Tab-separated table of C-alpha atoms in Angstrom:
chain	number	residue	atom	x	y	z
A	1	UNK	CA	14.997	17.869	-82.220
A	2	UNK	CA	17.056	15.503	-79.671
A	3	UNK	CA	18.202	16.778	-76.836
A	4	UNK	CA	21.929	16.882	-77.971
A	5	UNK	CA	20.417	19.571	-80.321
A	6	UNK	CA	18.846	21.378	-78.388
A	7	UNK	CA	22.259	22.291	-76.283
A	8	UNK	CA	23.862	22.615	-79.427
A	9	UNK	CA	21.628	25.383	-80.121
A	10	UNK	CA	21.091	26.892	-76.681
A	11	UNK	CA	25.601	27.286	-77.028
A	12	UNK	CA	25.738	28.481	-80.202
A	13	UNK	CA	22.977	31.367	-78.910
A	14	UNK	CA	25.059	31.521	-75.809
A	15	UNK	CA	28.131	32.409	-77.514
A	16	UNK	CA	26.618	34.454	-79.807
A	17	UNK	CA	25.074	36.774	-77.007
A	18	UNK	CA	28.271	36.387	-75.182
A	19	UNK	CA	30.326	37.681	-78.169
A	20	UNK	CA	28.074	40.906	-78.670
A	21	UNK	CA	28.754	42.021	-75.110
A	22	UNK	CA	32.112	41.755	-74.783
A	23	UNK	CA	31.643	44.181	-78.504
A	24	UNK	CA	29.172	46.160	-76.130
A	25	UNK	CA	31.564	46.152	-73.299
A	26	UNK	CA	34.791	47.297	-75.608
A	27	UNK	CA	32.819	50.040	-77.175
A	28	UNK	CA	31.481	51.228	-73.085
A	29	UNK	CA	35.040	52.036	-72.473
A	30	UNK	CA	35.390	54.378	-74.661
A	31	UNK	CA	32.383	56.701	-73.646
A	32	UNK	CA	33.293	56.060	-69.824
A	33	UNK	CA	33.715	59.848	-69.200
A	34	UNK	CA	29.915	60.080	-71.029
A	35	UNK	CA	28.634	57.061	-68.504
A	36	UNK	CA	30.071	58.489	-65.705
A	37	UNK	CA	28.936	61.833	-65.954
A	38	UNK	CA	25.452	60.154	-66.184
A	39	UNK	CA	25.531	58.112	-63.140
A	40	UNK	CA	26.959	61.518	-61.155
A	41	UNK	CA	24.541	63.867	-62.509
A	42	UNK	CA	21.779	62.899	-60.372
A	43	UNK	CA	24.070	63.560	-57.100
A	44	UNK	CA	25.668	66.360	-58.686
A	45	UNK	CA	21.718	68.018	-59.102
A	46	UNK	CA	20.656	67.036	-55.284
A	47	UNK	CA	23.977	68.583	-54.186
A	48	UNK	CA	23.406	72.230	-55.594
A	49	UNK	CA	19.790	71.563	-54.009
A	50	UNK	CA	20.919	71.558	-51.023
A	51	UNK	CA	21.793	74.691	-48.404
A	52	UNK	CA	24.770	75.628	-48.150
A	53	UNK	CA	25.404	74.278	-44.492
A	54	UNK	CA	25.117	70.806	-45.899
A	55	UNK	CA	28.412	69.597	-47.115
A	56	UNK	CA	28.884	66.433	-49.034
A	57	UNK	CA	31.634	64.772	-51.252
A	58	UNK	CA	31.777	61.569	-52.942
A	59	UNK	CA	34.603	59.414	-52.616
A	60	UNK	CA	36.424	56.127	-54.311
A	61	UNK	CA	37.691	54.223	-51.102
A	62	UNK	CA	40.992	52.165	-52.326
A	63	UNK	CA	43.564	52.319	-54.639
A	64	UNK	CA	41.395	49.344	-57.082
A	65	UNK	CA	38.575	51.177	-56.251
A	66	UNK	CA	38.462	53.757	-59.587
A	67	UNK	CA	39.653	50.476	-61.996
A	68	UNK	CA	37.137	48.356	-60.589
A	69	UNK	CA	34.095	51.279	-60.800
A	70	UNK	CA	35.343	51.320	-64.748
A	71	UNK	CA	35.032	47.799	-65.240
A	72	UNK	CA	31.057	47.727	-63.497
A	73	UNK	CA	29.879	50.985	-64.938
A	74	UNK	CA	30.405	49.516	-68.361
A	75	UNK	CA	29.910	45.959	-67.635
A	76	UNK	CA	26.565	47.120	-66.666
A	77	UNK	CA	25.688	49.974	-69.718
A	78	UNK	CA	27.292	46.831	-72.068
A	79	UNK	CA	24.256	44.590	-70.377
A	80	UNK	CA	21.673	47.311	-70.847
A	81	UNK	CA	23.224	48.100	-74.104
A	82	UNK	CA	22.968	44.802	-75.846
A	83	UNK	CA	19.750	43.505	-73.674
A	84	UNK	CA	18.042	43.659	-76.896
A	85	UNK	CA	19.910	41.086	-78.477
A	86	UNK	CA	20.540	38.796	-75.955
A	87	UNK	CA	16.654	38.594	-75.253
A	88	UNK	CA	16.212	38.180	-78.836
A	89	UNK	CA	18.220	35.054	-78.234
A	90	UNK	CA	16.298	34.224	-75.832
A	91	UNK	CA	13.145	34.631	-77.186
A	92	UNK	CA	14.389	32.327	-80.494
A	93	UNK	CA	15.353	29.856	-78.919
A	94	UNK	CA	12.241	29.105	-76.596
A	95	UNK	CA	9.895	30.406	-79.804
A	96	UNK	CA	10.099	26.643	-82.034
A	97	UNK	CA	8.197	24.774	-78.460
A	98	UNK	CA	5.284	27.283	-78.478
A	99	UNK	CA	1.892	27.192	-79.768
A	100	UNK	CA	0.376	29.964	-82.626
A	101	UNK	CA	-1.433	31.442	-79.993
A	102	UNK	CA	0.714	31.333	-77.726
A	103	UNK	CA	3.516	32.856	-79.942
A	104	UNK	CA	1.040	36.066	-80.312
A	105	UNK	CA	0.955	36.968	-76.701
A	106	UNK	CA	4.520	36.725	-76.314
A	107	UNK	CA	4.728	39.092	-79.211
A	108	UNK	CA	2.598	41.453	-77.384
A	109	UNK	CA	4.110	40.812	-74.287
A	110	UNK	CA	7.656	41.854	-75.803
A	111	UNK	CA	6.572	44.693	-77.318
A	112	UNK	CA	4.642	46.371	-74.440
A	113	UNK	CA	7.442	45.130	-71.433
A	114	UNK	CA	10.087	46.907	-73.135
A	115	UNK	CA	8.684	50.457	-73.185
A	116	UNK	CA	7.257	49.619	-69.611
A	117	UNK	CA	10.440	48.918	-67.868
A	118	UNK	CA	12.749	51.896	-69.817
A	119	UNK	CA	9.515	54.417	-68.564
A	120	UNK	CA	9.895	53.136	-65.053
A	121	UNK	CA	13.802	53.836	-65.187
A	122	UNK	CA	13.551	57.088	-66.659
A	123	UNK	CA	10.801	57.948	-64.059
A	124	UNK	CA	13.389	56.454	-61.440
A	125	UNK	CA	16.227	58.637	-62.851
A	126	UNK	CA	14.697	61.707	-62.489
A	127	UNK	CA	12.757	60.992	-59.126
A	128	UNK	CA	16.623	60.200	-58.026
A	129	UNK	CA	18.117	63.864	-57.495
A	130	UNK	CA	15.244	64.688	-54.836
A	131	UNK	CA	15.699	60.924	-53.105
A	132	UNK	CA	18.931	62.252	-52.538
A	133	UNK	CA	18.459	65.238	-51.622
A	134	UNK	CA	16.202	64.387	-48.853
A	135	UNK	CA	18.634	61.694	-47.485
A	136	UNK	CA	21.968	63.788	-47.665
A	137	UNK	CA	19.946	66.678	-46.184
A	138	UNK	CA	19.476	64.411	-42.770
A	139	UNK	CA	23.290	65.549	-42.202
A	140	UNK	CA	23.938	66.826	-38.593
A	141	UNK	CA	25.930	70.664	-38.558
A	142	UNK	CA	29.559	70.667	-38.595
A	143	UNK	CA	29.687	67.328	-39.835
A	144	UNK	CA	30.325	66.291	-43.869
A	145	UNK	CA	28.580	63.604	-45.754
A	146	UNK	CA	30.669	61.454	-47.550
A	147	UNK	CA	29.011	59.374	-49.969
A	148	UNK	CA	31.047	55.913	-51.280
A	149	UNK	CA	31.055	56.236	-54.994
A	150	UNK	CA	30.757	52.055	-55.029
A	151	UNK	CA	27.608	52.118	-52.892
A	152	UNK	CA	25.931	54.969	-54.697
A	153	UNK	CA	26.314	53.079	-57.848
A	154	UNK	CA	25.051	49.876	-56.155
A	155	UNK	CA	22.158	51.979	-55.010
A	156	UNK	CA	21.635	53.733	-58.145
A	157	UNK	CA	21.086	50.337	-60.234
A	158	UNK	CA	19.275	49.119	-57.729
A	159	UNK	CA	16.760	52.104	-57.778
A	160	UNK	CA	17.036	51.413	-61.065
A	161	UNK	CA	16.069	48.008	-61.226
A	162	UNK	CA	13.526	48.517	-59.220
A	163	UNK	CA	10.738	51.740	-60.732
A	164	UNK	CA	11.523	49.310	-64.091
A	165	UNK	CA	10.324	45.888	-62.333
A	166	UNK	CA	7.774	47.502	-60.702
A	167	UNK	CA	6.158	48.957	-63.699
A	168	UNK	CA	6.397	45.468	-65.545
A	169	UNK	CA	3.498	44.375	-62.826
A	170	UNK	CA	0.261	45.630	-64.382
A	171	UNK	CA	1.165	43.989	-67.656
A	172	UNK	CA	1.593	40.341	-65.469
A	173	UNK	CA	-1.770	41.222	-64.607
A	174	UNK	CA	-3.122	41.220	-68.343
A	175	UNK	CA	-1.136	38.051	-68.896
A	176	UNK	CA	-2.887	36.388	-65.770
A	177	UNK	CA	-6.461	37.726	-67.248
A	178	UNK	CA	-5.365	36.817	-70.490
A	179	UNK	CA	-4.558	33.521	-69.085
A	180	UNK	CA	-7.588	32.940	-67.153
A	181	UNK	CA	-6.562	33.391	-64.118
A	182	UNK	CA	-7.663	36.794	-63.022
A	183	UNK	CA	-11.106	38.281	-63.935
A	184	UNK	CA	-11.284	42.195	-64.218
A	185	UNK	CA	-14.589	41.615	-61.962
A	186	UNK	CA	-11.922	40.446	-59.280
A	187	UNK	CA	-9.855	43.089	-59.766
A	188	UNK	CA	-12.387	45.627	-59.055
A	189	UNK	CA	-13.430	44.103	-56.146
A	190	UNK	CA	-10.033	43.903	-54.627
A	191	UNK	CA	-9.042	47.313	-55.682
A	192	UNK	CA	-8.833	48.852	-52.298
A	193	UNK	CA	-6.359	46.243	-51.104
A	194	UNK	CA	-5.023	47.195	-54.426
A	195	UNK	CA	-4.178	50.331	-53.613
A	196	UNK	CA	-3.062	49.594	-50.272
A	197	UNK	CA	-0.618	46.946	-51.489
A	198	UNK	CA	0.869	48.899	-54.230
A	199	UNK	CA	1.698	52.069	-51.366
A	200	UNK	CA	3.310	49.338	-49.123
A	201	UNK	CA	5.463	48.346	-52.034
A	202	UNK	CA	5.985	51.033	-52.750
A	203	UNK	CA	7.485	52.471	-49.700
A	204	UNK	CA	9.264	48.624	-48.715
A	205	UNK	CA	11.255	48.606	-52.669
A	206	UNK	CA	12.390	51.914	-52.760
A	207	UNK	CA	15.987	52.091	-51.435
A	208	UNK	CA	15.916	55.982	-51.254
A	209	UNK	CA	12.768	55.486	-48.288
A	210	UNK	CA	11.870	59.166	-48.761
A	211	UNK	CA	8.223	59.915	-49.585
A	212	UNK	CA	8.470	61.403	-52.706
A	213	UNK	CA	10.146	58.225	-54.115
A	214	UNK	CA	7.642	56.538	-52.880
A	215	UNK	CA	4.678	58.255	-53.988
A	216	UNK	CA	6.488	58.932	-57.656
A	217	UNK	CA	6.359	55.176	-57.944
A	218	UNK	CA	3.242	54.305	-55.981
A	219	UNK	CA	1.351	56.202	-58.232
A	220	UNK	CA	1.960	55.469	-61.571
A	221	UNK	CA	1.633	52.044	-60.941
A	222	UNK	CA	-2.042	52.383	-59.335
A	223	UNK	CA	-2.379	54.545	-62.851
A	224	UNK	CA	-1.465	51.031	-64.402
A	225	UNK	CA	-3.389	49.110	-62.335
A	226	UNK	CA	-6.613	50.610	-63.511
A	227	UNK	CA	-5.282	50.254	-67.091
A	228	UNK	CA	-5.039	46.812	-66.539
A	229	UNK	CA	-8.175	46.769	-64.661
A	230	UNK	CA	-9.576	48.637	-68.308
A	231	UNK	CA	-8.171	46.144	-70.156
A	232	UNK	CA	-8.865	43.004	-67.869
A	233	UNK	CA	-12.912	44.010	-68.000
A	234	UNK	CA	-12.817	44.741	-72.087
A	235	UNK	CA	-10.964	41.170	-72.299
A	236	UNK	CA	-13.829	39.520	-70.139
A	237	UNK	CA	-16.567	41.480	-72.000
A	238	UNK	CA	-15.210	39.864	-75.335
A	239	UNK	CA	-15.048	36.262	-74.063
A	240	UNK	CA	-18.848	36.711	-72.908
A	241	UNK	CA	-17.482	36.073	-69.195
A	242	UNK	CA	-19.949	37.064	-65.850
A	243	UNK	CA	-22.860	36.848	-68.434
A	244	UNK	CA	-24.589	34.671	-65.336
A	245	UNK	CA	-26.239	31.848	-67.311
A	246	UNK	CA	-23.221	31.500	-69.199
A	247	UNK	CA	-21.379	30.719	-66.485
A	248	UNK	CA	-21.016	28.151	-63.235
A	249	UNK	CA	-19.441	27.887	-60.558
A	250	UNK	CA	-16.511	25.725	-59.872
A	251	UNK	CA	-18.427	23.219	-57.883
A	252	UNK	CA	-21.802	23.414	-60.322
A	253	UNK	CA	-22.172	20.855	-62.791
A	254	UNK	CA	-22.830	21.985	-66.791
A	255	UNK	CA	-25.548	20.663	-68.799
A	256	UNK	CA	-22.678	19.743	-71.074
């Protein structure tokens, strides 16, 4: 195809995604009591955790402030809502410049990084409640926590965002094995710093900073590292790799 083409097709897919989330969009406002309700009930749980001498409200902080909350909470369920599309787009349009094989991985890679990142957002939602329960319960006597309702949504995305990313990691470890890159060998040698790593993430990405965010994400992505560890070694074992006179070194010339 010439390159005129090729835009032609990347703007019809363009408009095409575009089109279904403005649908998406229309259709969020009309379950914004339903979305709302979900974004609150997280702060609504870690405020009837709390003792009573903790008092806390949330808050919209300017007259635009409710209209413009409406227009993010379902600009963002309309994005999640239709993602499925849109990356279908995606995926068509870059599919006609790949290779067979390569077409297969990105099957697998599809179908595997989907359930991945909605896990690690459902683990994030429910972690959530107790994150905020430890933060809110930092609050002085005699004084009242008042919570922005446009920052906790900003933070509750972004928590979000984040336990689903972070679970998408192991599988970019596959790919790299997959790819060459990474033996599982390697990864078993480097599994303390591993471990190490993934805690330090851990504790750096979540915005909550309490410890039991922390560890509810630090662990089950060490659980998925030794998955992909599992898989990385089966993977190596079926290409005949470390089989020592199979292999040289970088530097050593082949008899080939």
């Amino acid at each position: 195809m010439a390159l005129s083409d090729h835009l032609r097709e990347l703007r019809a897919r363009l408009v095409k995604a575009a089109l279904v989330l403005v649908v998406a969009f229309v259709v969020a406002l009309f379950f914004y009591d339903f979305l709302l309700d979900l974004i609150l009930r997280p702060y609504n749980d870690a405020k009837q955790a709390l003792p009573e001498s903790v008092d806390t409200k949330a808050y919209i902080a300017s007259a635009g402030g409710p209209l413009l909350l409406q227009l993010k909470l379902c600009g963002v369920a309309a994005i999640v809502a239709s993602s499925p599309f849109w990356l279908y787009q995606i995926w068509a349009f870059l599919v006609p410049g790949l290779h067979a094989h390569e077409k297969r991985w990105t099957r697998v890679f599809i179908a595997v990084a989907g359930p991945l990142f909605f896990l690690g957002v459902a683990t994030a939602y429910y972690v959530l409640p107790k994150g905020l329960e430890v933060l809110i319960g930092f609050t002085p006597d005699g004084l009242e926590n008042l919570v922005e309702f446009g920052e906790y949504f900003s933070f509750f995305v972004r928590m979000l965002l984040i336990f689903g990313i972070a679970f998408e990691i192991p599988l970019f470890v596959i790919l790299l094995n997959l790819a060459g890159v990474v033996s599982g060998k390697a990864l078993g040698r480097y599994r303390p710093w591993i471990i190490i790593g993934t805690f330090v993430f851990a504790a750096v990405a979540t915005p909550s900073t309490d410890p039991f965010s922390m560890l509810m994400l630090a662990i089950p992505m060490l659980f998925l590292f030794v998955v992909a560890e599992v898989v990385a070694r089966s993977v190596d074992r079926a290409r005949g790799r470390g089989r020592g006179t199979e292999q040289w070194s970088d530097d050593e010339l082949s008899p080939i």
